[in-house]
């Protein structure tokens, strides 16, 4: 075994760098959250003297290669001596180690170095440049962790399944958080991301069910796939100004998310991005959005207001399926195709307006929109319907189309009777006959008489009280 000439340790314990730590256990979103606090002082080493290196511990070239579980001291704490430059692959994996003080000479912590150990807190000193993949994953007792400014890239799966971790300090200088870095860290309620951050890997915070709010720095241009998937307590997201993409299932089943403000430069909302966000009540997409993915807002059951900006040409399948609070929707000019099931089961939807650019509507696009009463289609040529897109909607709806296209719509299958009882043009609002109280005019502006003449008029379209009315 290599012997060391230990230099005098002048540092104070690095654990003083951390703020007060607490462990949070989280129940379901609707339930109460029980919190137990663990003062960080109780996790500190009792002295500053390096731990003697017992026989059986393997150290090579100043790198701790392995420290067997049986050789962990009885107090379950280790103070590594100055001169150690690295901790090797699985060096402390699956050991009862509870507390470790790392030397200022340390530069590398290798893959799975502390995997499934009993570590409760860790302060990684300045100077460490490499953190290997899953270095602290499955540390089920880990409560607090601090990373230095010298770490630029946090490896994949870094704190995966650290289900008591609730106190994380990330320093300026960090540019990348790896995939699944905090996967299933179910006690993590708050985390401050440094301004230097540029990328967040897929699934980085997936399953962080206690996370309440997140501010994403302006250097981040993409939110990867599943990044905040199943963050059931997440209520507020502050998006960066330069964001261009929200990845697939990025906020899937974030049932506490009630309102979001999307940045103007956003180009892509991928499939399932906000699927199952059952508290989300309003959404406005910016002008220039190029992709609104399949099931992007599916089963957002509280979503009552949707404003879509121009940009995308295809509204993908199931984009708003199951949005049971949605009552009206207007698709922007430029949209050419609706994919199947796009508004399926929007049971409160009463009115929908299609743009003049629409060419195709997919199978069952509005199936089971059981309250639908009015459809406005501004396309001069009836869009091609893939089957009865209005299946399981009320018969007798009103269809509003360009004046020159009435006959063409009436003659096209599924655009006429019985699905639509009336095909009319240019109607801004309808009122039943019994409500008419003003003079009656033809569409050409010829006065026919007072309201008393109404019962004697033939069926048709008239202007009454500045409204166009069907009799």
Coordinates of C-alpha atoms in Angstrom, one line a residue:
X1 CA 0.0 0.0 0.0
X2 CA 1.3 3.5 -0.9
X3 CA 2.3 5.7 2.1
X4 CA 1.5 9.4 2.1
X5 CA 3.4 12.4 3.5
X6 CA 0.4 14.2 4.8
X7 CA 0.5 18.0 4.7
X8 CA -1.0 20.1 7.5
X9 CA -4.6 20.5 6.8
X10 CA -5.4 24.3 6.9
X11 CA -8.9 24.1 5.6
X12 CA -12.1 24.3 7.6
X13 CA -14.6 21.6 7.0
X14 CA -16.1 22.1 3.6
X15 CA -19.5 21.2 4.9
X16 CA -19.8 24.8 6.2
X17 CA -20.3 25.8 2.6
X18 CA -23.7 24.3 2.6
X19 CA -26.8 26.1 3.8
X20 CA -29.1 24.4 6.4
X21 CA -30.3 21.1 5.0
X22 CA -33.7 19.5 5.3
X23 CA -35.2 16.3 4.1
X24 CA -38.7 16.4 2.6
X25 CA -40.9 13.4 2.1
X26 CA -43.7 14.1 -0.4
X27 CA -47.1 12.4 -0.6
X28 CA -49.5 12.7 -3.6
X29 CA -50.0 16.1 -5.1
X30 CA -53.4 16.6 -3.5
X31 CA -52.2 15.4 0.0
X32 CA -50.2 17.1 2.7
X33 CA -46.4 17.2 2.6
X34 CA -44.6 16.1 5.7
X35 CA -41.2 17.8 6.3
X36 CA -38.5 16.7 8.7
X37 CA -35.4 19.0 9.1
X38 CA -31.8 17.6 9.5
X39 CA -29.3 20.3 10.7
X40 CA -26.2 20.0 8.6
X41 CA -24.0 20.2 11.7
X42 CA -25.0 16.7 12.7
X43 CA -23.5 15.5 9.4
X44 CA -20.1 17.1 9.9
X45 CA -17.0 15.2 10.8
X46 CA -16.0 15.5 14.5
X47 CA -12.3 16.4 13.8
X48 CA -9.9 17.4 11.0
X49 CA -7.4 14.6 11.3
X50 CA -7.1 12.4 8.2
X51 CA -8.5 8.9 8.7
X52 CA -5.8 6.3 8.9
X53 CA -5.6 4.1 5.8
X54 CA -6.2 0.5 6.9
X55 CA -4.7 -2.5 5.2
X56 CA -7.0 -3.7 2.4
X57 CA -7.7 -0.2 1.1
X58 CA -6.3 0.1 -2.4
X59 CA -4.7 3.4 -3.4
X60 CA -2.8 3.8 -6.7
X61 CA -1.1 6.9 -8.0
X62 CA -2.9 9.0 -5.3
X63 CA -6.3 7.6 -6.5
X64 CA -8.6 5.8 -4.1
X65 CA -9.3 2.6 -6.1
X66 CA -11.4 0.7 -3.5
X67 CA -12.3 1.1 0.1
X68 CA -14.2 -2.1 1.1
X69 CA -17.3 -1.8 3.1
X70 CA -15.8 -3.9 5.9
X71 CA -13.0 -1.3 6.4
X72 CA -15.3 1.7 6.8
X73 CA -14.6 3.1 10.4
X74 CA -17.2 2.4 13.1
X75 CA -18.3 6.1 13.1
X76 CA -18.9 5.7 9.4
X77 CA -17.0 8.9 8.5
X78 CA -13.8 9.4 6.5
X79 CA -11.5 12.4 6.1
X80 CA -9.3 11.8 3.1
X81 CA -5.8 13.3 3.3
X82 CA -4.4 16.0 1.1
X83 CA -2.6 14.6 -1.9
X84 CA -5.5 12.4 -3.0
X85 CA -6.3 13.4 -6.6
X86 CA -9.0 10.9 -7.6
X87 CA -11.7 8.6 -6.4
X88 CA -12.0 5.5 -8.6
X89 CA -14.9 3.6 -10.2
X90 CA -17.2 2.3 -7.4
X91 CA -14.5 3.0 -4.8
X92 CA -17.1 3.6 -2.0
X93 CA -20.1 1.9 -3.7
X94 CA -22.5 0.1 -1.5
X95 CA -20.6 0.9 1.7
X96 CA -22.0 2.2 5.0
X97 CA -20.1 5.4 4.6
X98 CA -22.2 8.2 6.1
X99 CA -19.9 11.2 5.9
X100 CA -16.7 12.1 3.9
X101 CA -14.5 15.2 3.8
X102 CA -12.7 15.5 0.5
X103 CA -9.2 17.1 0.1
X104 CA -8.5 20.3 -1.8
X105 CA -6.2 18.3 -4.1
X106 CA -9.0 16.2 -5.5
X107 CA -9.6 16.5 -9.2
X108 CA -11.7 13.5 -10.3
X109 CA -14.6 11.5 -8.9
X110 CA -15.2 8.6 -11.2
X111 CA -18.3 6.8 -12.3
X112 CA -20.5 5.3 -9.5
X113 CA -17.8 6.3 -7.0
X114 CA -20.4 6.5 -4.2
X115 CA -23.2 4.4 -5.8
X116 CA -25.7 3.2 -3.2
X117 CA -23.6 4.2 -0.3
X118 CA -25.1 5.5 3.0
X119 CA -23.7 9.0 2.4
X120 CA -25.7 11.8 4.0
X121 CA -24.0 14.9 2.7
X122 CA -21.2 15.8 0.4
X123 CA -19.3 19.0 -0.4
X124 CA -17.2 18.7 -3.5
X125 CA -14.2 21.0 -3.2
X126 CA -13.1 23.6 -5.7
X127 CA -10.7 22.2 -8.2
X128 CA -12.7 19.0 -9.0
X129 CA -13.2 19.0 -12.7
X130 CA -14.7 15.6 -13.5
X131 CA -17.8 14.0 -12.0
X132 CA -18.4 10.6 -13.4
X133 CA -21.8 9.2 -14.4
X134 CA -24.0 8.2 -11.5
X135 CA -21.3 9.1 -9.0
X136 CA -23.9 9.5 -6.2
X137 CA -26.9 7.6 -7.7
X138 CA -29.0 5.5 -5.4
X139 CA -27.7 7.2 -2.3
X140 CA -31.0 6.9 -0.4
X141 CA -29.7 8.7 2.7
X142 CA -28.1 11.7 0.8
X143 CA -29.7 14.9 2.0
X144 CA -27.4 17.7 0.9
X145 CA -24.8 18.2 -1.9
X146 CA -22.7 21.2 -3.0
X147 CA -20.8 21.3 -6.4
X148 CA -17.9 23.6 -7.1
X149 CA -17.6 26.2 -9.9
X150 CA -14.9 24.0 -11.5
X151 CA -17.5 21.4 -12.5
X152 CA -18.6 22.3 -16.0
X153 CA -20.6 19.2 -16.9
X154 CA -22.7 17.2 -14.4
X155 CA -22.7 13.6 -15.7
X156 CA -25.8 11.5 -16.5
X157 CA -27.7 9.9 -13.6
X158 CA -25.6 11.9 -11.1
X159 CA -28.1 11.9 -8.2
X160 CA -30.6 9.4 -9.6
X161 CA -32.9 7.9 -6.9
X162 CA -31.5 10.1 -4.1
X163 CA -35.0 10.3 -2.7
X164 CA -34.0 12.3 0.5
X165 CA -32.0 14.9 -1.4
X166 CA -33.5 18.3 -0.8
X167 CA -30.6 20.7 -0.5
X168 CA -28.4 21.2 -3.7
X169 CA -26.0 24.0 -4.3
X170 CA -24.9 24.5 -8.0
X171 CA -22.2 27.2 -8.6
X172 CA -21.8 29.5 -11.5
X173 CA -19.6 27.8 -14.1
X174 CA -21.8 24.8 -14.6
X175 CA -22.9 24.6 -18.2
X176 CA -24.6 21.2 -18.5
X177 CA -26.8 19.0 -16.4
X178 CA -26.7 15.5 -17.7
X179 CA -29.6 13.1 -18.5
X180 CA -31.6 11.9 -15.5
X181 CA -29.3 13.8 -13.2
X182 CA -32.0 14.2 -10.5
X183 CA -34.3 11.4 -11.6
X184 CA -36.8 10.5 -8.9
X185 CA -35.3 12.9 -6.3
X186 CA -38.7 13.0 -4.7
X187 CA -37.7 15.4 -1.8
X188 CA -36.2 18.1 -4.0
X189 CA -38.6 21.1 -3.6
X190 CA -36.3 23.9 -4.8
X191 CA -33.2 24.3 -6.8
X192 CA -31.4 27.4 -8.2
X193 CA -29.9 26.8 -11.6
X194 CA -26.8 28.9 -12.3
X195 CA -26.9 31.6 -15.0
X196 CA -24.0 29.9 -16.8
X197 CA -26.2 26.8 -17.5
X198 CA -26.6 26.1 -21.3
X199 CA -28.2 22.6 -21.5
X200 CA -30.4 20.3 -19.5
X201 CA -30.4 16.7 -20.4
X202 CA -33.4 14.5 -21.1
X203 CA -35.2 13.4 -17.9
X204 CA -33.0 15.6 -15.7
X205 CA -35.7 16.3 -13.2
X206 CA -38.1 13.5 -14.1
X207 CA -40.2 12.4 -11.1
X208 CA -39.1 15.2 -8.8
X209 CA -42.5 15.2 -7.3
X210 CA -41.8 17.9 -4.6
X211 CA -40.4 20.5 -7.0
X212 CA -42.5 23.6 -6.7
X213 CA -40.9 26.2 -9.0
X214 CA -38.1 26.4 -11.5
X215 CA -36.4 29.3 -13.3
X216 CA -34.5 28.2 -16.4
X217 CA -31.6 30.4 -17.2
X218 CA -31.5 32.4 -20.5
X219 CA -28.5 30.4 -21.8
X220 CA -30.8 27.3 -22.2
X221 CA -32.3 27.2 -25.6
X222 CA -33.9 23.8 -25.4
X223 CA -35.8 21.8 -22.7
X224 CA -35.1 18.2 -23.5
X225 CA -37.5 15.2 -23.5
X226 CA -39.1 14.3 -20.1
X227 CA -37.1 16.9 -18.3
X228 CA -39.9 17.7 -15.8
X229 CA -42.0 14.7 -16.5
X230 CA -44.2 13.7 -13.5
X231 CA -43.2 16.7 -11.4
X232 CA -46.6 16.6 -9.9
X233 CA -46.1 19.6 -7.4
X234 CA -44.6 21.9 -10.0
X235 CA -46.7 25.1 -10.1
X236 CA -44.6 27.7 -11.8
X237 CA -42.0 27.6 -14.6
X238 CA -40.1 30.7 -15.7
X239 CA -39.0 30.1 -19.3
X240 CA -35.9 31.6 -20.8
X241 CA -36.2 34.3 -23.4
X242 CA -34.1 32.4 -25.9
X243 CA -36.0 29.1 -25.7
X244 CA -36.7 27.5 -29.1
X245 CA -37.8 24.0 -28.2
X246 CA -39.9 22.2 -25.5
X247 CA -39.2 18.5 -25.8
X248 CA -41.4 15.4 -25.9
X249 CA -43.2 14.9 -22.5
X250 CA -41.2 17.7 -21.0
X251 CA -44.0 18.6 -18.6
X252 CA -46.0 15.4 -18.9
X253 CA -48.4 15.0 -15.9
X254 CA -47.3 18.1 -14.1
X255 CA -50.8 18.2 -12.6
X256 CA -50.0 21.3 -10.4
X257 CA -49.0 23.6 -13.3
X258 CA -51.7 26.2 -13.7
X259 CA -50.3 28.9 -16.0
X260 CA -47.4 29.3 -18.3
X261 CA -46.0 32.1 -20.5
X262 CA -44.3 30.9 -23.6
X263 CA -41.5 33.0 -25.0
X264 CA -41.8 34.7 -28.4
X265 CA -39.0 32.8 -30.1
X266 CA -40.4 29.3 -29.4
X267 CA -40.4 27.2 -32.5
X268 CA -41.3 23.7 -31.3
X269 CA -43.7 22.2 -28.7
X270 CA -43.0 18.5 -29.1
X271 CA -45.5 15.6 -28.6
X272 CA -47.0 15.1 -25.1
X273 CA -45.2 18.2 -23.9
X274 CA -48.0 19.2 -21.6
X275 CA -50.0 16.0 -21.6
X276 CA -52.1 15.6 -18.5
X277 CA -51.5 19.0 -17.0
X278 CA -54.9 19.0 -15.4
X279 CA -54.6 22.4 -13.7
X280 CA -53.5 24.3 -16.8
X281 CA -56.3 26.7 -17.7
X282 CA -54.9 29.0 -20.4
X283 CA -52.4 28.8 -23.2
X284 CA -51.1 31.2 -25.8
X285 CA -48.7 30.0 -28.4
X286 CA -46.4 32.6 -30.0
X287 CA -46.4 33.7 -33.6
X288 CA -43.8 31.7 -35.5
X289 CA -44.4 28.4 -33.7
X290 CA -43.5 25.8 -36.3
X291 CA -44.5 22.5 -34.6
X292 CA -47.3 21.7 -32.2
X293 CA -46.8 18.1 -31.6
X294 CA -49.2 15.1 -31.1
X295 CA -51.0 15.1 -27.8
X296 CA -49.2 18.3 -26.8
X297 CA -52.1 19.4 -24.6
X298 CA -54.1 16.1 -24.4
X299 CA -56.1 15.6 -21.2
X300 CA -55.5 19.2 -20.0
X301 CA -59.0 19.0 -18.5
X302 CA -59.0 22.5 -17.1
X303 CA -57.8 24.2 -20.3
X304 CA -60.5 26.8 -21.1
X305 CA -58.7 29.3 -23.2
X306 CA -56.5 28.6 -26.2
X307 CA -55.0 31.3 -28.4
X308 CA -52.9 29.9 -31.3
X309 CA -50.4 32.1 -33.1
X310 CA -49.6 31.8 -36.8
X311 CA -46.7 29.7 -37.9
X312 CA -47.5 25.9 -37.9
X313 CA -49.2 24.3 -40.9
X314 CA -50.3 21.0 -39.3
X315 CA -52.2 20.5 -36.0
X316 CA -51.1 17.1 -35.0
X317 CA -53.2 14.2 -33.7
X318 CA -54.8 14.4 -30.3
X319 CA -53.2 17.9 -29.7
X320 CA -56.2 19.0 -27.6
X321 CA -57.9 15.6 -27.1
X322 CA -59.8 15.5 -23.8
X323 CA -59.7 19.2 -23.1
X324 CA -63.1 19.1 -21.5
X325 CA -63.2 22.8 -20.4
X326 CA -62.5 24.2 -23.9
X327 CA -65.5 26.0 -25.3
X328 CA -64.2 27.9 -28.4
X329 CA -61.2 27.6 -30.6
X330 CA -60.0 29.5 -33.7
X331 CA -57.2 28.0 -35.8
X332 CA -54.9 30.6 -37.3
X333 CA -54.4 31.2 -41.0
X334 CA -51.7 29.0 -42.5
X335 CA -53.0 25.8 -40.9
X336 CA -53.6 23.3 -43.8
X337 CA -54.3 20.0 -42.0
X338 CA -55.8 18.7 -38.9
X339 CA -54.7 15.2 -37.9
X340 CA -57.0 12.6 -36.5
X341 CA -58.6 12.9 -33.0
X342 CA -57.2 16.5 -32.6
X343 CA -60.3 17.7 -30.6
X344 CA -61.7 14.3 -29.5
X345 CA -63.8 14.4 -26.3
X346 CA -63.7 18.2 -26.0
X347 CA -67.2 17.9 -24.6
X348 CA -67.7 21.6 -23.8
X349 CA -66.6 22.8 -27.2
X350 CA -69.4 24.8 -28.8
X351 CA -67.7 26.7 -31.6
X352 CA -64.7 26.1 -33.8
X353 CA -63.4 28.3 -36.6
X354 CA -61.2 26.9 -39.4
X355 CA -58.9 29.2 -41.5
X356 CA -59.2 29.8 -45.3
X357 CA -56.0 27.7 -45.7
X358 CA -57.4 24.5 -44.4
X359 CA -57.3 21.6 -46.8
X360 CA -57.6 18.3 -44.9
X361 CA -59.3 17.2 -41.6
X362 CA -58.4 13.8 -40.2
X363 CA -60.5 11.0 -39.0
X364 CA -62.6 11.7 -35.9
X365 CA -61.0 15.1 -35.5
X366 CA -64.0 16.4 -33.5
X367 CA -65.5 13.0 -32.4
X368 CA -67.7 13.3 -29.3
X369 CA -67.6 17.1 -29.1
X370 CA -71.1 16.7 -27.7
X371 CA -71.8 20.4 -27.3
X372 CA -70.7 21.6 -30.7
X373 CA -73.3 23.9 -32.3
X374 CA -71.4 26.1 -34.7
X375 CA -68.6 25.5 -37.2
X376 CA -67.1 28.3 -39.2
X377 CA -64.9 27.3 -42.2
X378 CA -63.3 30.1 -44.2
X379 CA -61.9 27.9 -46.9
X380 CA -63.6 28.5 -50.3
X381 CA -63.2 24.8 -51.2
X382 CA -64.5 22.4 -48.6
X383 CA -61.6 20.7 -46.8
X384 CA -61.3 17.0 -47.5
X385 CA -62.8 15.0 -44.6
X386 CA -61.3 11.6 -43.7
X387 CA -64.6 10.0 -42.9
X388 CA -67.1 11.7 -40.6
X389 CA -64.9 14.0 -38.6
X390 CA -68.0 15.3 -36.8
X391 CA -69.0 11.8 -35.5
X392 CA -70.9 11.9 -32.2
X393 CA -71.6 15.6 -32.4
X394 CA -75.1 17.0 -32.4
X395 CA -77.1 17.0 -35.7
X396 CA -78.5 20.4 -36.6
X397 CA -75.3 22.4 -36.2
X398 CA -74.8 25.6 -38.0
X399 CA -72.1 25.8 -40.7
X400 CA -70.8 29.2 -41.7
X401 CA -68.9 29.3 -45.0
X402 CA -68.0 31.9 -47.7
X403 CA -71.0 33.0 -49.7
X404 CA -69.8 31.7 -53.0
X405 CA -69.2 28.2 -51.5
X406 CA -72.6 27.4 -49.9
X407 CA -73.8 25.1 -52.6
X408 CA -70.4 23.3 -52.7
X409 CA -70.5 22.6 -49.0
X410 CA -74.1 21.5 -49.1
X411 CA -73.2 19.0 -51.8
X412 CA -70.2 17.6 -50.0
X413 CA -70.6 14.5 -47.8
X414 CA -70.5 15.3 -44.1
X415 CA -70.5 19.1 -44.7
X416 CA -74.3 19.2 -45.3
X417 CA -77.3 17.6 -43.7
X418 CA -78.0 15.9 -41.4
X419 CA -74.8 16.9 -39.5
X420 CA -75.4 20.6 -40.4
X421 CA -79.0 21.8 -40.6
X422 CA -78.1 25.1 -42.0
X423 CA -75.2 26.3 -44.2
X424 CA -75.0 30.1 -44.1
X425 CA -72.6 32.8 -45.0
X426 CA -71.1 35.8 -43.1
X427 CA -73.0 35.3 -39.9
X428 CA -71.3 36.8 -36.9
X429 CA -74.1 35.9 -34.4
X430 CA -77.3 34.0 -34.5
X431 CA -80.5 34.6 -32.6
X432 CA -83.7 32.5 -32.6
X433 CA -86.8 34.0 -34.2
X434 CA -88.7 34.5 -31.0
X435 CA -86.0 37.0 -29.8
X436 CA -86.4 39.3 -32.8
X437 CA -87.5 42.8 -31.8
X438 CA -86.2 45.1 -34.6
X439 CA -86.9 45.9 -38.2
X440 CA -86.2 43.2 -40.8
X441 CA -84.0 43.7 -43.9
X442 CA -82.7 41.5 -46.7
X443 CA -79.0 40.8 -47.0
X444 CA -78.9 43.5 -49.7
X445 CA -80.2 46.1 -47.2
X446 CA -83.8 46.3 -48.4
X447 CA -86.2 47.0 -45.5
X448 CA -89.0 44.4 -45.4
X449 CA -90.9 45.8 -42.4
X450 CA -91.1 45.8 -38.7
X451 CA -90.8 42.8 -36.4
X452 CA -94.5 42.1 -37.0
X453 CA -93.7 40.9 -40.5
X454 CA -91.4 38.1 -39.3
X455 CA -94.0 35.3 -39.0
X456 CA -95.0 35.8 -42.6
X457 CA -91.6 35.7 -44.1
X458 CA -90.4 32.6 -46.0
X459 CA -87.4 30.6 -44.6
X460 CA -84.1 32.2 -45.4
X461 CA -81.5 34.6 -44.2
X462 CA -82.3 38.1 -43.0
X463 CA -80.7 41.0 -41.1
X464 CA -82.5 41.9 -37.9
X465 CA -81.2 44.4 -35.4
X466 CA -77.7 44.4 -37.0
X467 CA -77.6 40.6 -36.8
X468 CA -77.9 38.1 -39.6
X469 CA -80.6 35.6 -38.7
X470 CA -81.7 32.3 -40.1
X471 CA -85.4 31.5 -40.2

